[in-house]
Short mmCIF file of C-alpha atoms in Angstrom, two decimals:
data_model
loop_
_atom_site.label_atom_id
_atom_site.label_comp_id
_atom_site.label_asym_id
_atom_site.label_seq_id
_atom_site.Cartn_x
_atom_site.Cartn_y
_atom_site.Cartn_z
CA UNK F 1 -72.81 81.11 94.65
CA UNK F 2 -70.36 84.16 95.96
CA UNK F 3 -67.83 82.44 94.41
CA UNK F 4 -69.23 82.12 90.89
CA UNK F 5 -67.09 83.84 88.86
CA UNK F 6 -68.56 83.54 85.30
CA UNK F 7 -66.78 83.22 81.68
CA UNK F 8 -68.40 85.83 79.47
CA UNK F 9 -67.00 85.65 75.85
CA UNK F 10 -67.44 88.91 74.01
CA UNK F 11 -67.57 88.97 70.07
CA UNK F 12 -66.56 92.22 69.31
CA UNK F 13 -66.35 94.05 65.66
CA UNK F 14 -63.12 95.50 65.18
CA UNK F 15 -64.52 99.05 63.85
CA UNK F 16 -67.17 99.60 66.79
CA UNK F 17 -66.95 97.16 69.63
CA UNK F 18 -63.56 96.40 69.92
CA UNK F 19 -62.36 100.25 69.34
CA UNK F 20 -64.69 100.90 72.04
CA UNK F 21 -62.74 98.27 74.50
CA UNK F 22 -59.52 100.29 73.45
CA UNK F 23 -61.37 103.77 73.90
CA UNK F 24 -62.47 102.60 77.50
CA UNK F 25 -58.80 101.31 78.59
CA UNK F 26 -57.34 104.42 76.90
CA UNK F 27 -59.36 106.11 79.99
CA UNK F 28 -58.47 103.21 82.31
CA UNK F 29 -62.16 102.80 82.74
CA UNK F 30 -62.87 99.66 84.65
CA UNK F 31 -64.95 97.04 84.00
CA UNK F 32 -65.21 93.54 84.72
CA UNK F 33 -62.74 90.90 84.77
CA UNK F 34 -64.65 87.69 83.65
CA UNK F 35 -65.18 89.04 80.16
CA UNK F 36 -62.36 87.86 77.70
CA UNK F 37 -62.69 89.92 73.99
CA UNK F 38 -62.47 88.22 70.93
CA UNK F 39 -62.19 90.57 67.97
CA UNK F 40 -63.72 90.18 65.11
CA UNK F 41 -63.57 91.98 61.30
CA UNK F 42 -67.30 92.63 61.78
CA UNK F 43 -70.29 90.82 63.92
CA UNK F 44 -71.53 89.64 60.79
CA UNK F 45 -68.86 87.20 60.62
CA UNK F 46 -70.60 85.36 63.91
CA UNK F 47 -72.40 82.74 63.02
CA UNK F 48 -74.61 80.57 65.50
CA UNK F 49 -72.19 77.76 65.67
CA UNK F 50 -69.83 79.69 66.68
CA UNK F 51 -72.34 81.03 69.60
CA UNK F 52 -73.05 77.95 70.85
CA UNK F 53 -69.72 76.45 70.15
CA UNK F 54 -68.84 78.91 72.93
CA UNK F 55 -71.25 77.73 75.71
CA UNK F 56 -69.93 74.13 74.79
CA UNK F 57 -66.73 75.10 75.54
CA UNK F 58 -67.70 76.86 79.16
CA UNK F 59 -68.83 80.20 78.58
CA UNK F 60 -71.32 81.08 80.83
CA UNK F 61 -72.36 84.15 78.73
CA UNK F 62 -71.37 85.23 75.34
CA UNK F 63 -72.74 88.58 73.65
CA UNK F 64 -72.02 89.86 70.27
CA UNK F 65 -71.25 93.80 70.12
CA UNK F 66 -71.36 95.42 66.94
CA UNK F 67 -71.61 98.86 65.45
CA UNK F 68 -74.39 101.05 65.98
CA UNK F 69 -77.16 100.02 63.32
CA UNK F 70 -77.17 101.57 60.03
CA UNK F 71 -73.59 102.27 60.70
CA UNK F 72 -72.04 98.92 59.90
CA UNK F 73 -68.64 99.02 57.86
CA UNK F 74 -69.75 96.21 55.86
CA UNK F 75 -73.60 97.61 55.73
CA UNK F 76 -75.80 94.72 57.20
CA UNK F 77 -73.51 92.84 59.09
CA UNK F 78 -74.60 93.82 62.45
CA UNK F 79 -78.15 93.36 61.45
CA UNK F 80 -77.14 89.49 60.07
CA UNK F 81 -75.70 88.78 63.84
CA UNK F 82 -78.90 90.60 64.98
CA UNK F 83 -81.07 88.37 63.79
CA UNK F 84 -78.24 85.32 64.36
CA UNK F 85 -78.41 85.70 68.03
CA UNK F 86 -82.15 86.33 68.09
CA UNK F 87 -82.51 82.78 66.36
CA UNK F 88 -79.32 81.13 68.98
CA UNK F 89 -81.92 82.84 71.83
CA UNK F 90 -84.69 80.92 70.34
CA UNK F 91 -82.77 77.80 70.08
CA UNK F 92 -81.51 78.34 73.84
CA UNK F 93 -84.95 78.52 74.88
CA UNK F 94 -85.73 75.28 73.22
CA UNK F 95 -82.89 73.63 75.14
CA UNK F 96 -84.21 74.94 78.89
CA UNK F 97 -81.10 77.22 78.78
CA UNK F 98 -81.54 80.81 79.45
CA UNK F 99 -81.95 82.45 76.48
CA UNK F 100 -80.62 85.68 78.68
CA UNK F 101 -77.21 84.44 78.42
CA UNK F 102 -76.92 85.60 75.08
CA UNK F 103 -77.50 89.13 74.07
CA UNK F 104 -76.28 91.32 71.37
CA UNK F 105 -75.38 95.23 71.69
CA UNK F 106 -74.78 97.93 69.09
CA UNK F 107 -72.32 100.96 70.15
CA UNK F 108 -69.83 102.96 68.01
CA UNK F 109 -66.39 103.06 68.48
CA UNK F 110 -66.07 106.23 70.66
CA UNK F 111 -68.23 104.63 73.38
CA UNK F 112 -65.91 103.26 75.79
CA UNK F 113 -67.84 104.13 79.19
CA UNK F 114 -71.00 102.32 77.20
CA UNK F 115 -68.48 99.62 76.55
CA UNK F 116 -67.69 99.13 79.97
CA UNK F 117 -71.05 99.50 81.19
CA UNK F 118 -72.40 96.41 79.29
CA UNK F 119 -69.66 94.46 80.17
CA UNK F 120 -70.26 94.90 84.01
CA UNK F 121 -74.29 94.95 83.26
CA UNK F 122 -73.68 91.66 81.13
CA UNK F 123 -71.32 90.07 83.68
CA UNK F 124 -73.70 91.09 86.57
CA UNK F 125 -76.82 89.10 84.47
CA UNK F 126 -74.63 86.00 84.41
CA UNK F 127 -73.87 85.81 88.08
CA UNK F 128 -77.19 86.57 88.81
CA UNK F 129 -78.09 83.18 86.43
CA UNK F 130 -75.04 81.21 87.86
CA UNK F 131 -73.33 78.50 85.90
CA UNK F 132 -74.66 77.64 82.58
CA UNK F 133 -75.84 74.35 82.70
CA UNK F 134 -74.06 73.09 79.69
CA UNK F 135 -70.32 74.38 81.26
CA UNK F 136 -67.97 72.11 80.02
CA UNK F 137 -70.04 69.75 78.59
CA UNK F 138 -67.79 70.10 74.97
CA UNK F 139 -64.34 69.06 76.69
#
């Protein structure tokens, strides 16, 4: 298991999330490999097929960062893909899958060391859970 090197997808909001990935390389701040960024105009815009779409297609972790709540640009949209993930989670659970693998975060754009530190905390969760069980069952 050593060699398990996990694909976390990370849904990031543009105005929090994803300036927060830019603040933390702006400080070269490391963090881990495994998670690949996928930027989005706000986390409201996830949906859950697209959440589950993404363990289909391999991920072995997939969290949703948006802005800090009450903060949102576009006012609820973080607390829409709040309660989006929270329902995935339940539907996770349903399917004997690790409803752990999924997890949302709030941070502002200025937070680049937080930003880093849930991508290694995140990515250290997954290895500890090993391959989804589902990994490449869409392909």
């Amino acid at each position: 298991m050593s060699d398990f090197k996990p694909k976390i997808i990370a849904f990031c909001c543009y105005y929090c999330a994803y300036a927060a990935a830019d603040v933390a390389g702006s400080l070269r701040l490391q963090y881990a490999p495994e998670v690949r960024l996928i930027e989005m105009p706000c986390s409201g815009r996830v949906d859950p097929v697209i959440l589950l779409k993404a363990f289909e297609e391999g991920a072995d972790g997939v969290y949703v960062a948006g802005c800090l709540e009450g903060d949102c640009h576009f006012l609820k949209g973080n607390l829409r893909a709040k309660k989006r993930v929270q329902y995935v989670q339940e539907k996770l659970a349903e399917l004997g899958i690790e409803p752990e693998r999924l997890a949302m975060y709030n941070l502002s754009g200025a937070q680049g060391n937080v930003f880093a530190r849930v991508a290694d905390e995140f990515t250290q969760r997954i290895k500890q859970l090993g391959p989804s069980p589902i990994r490449g069952c869409g392909r």
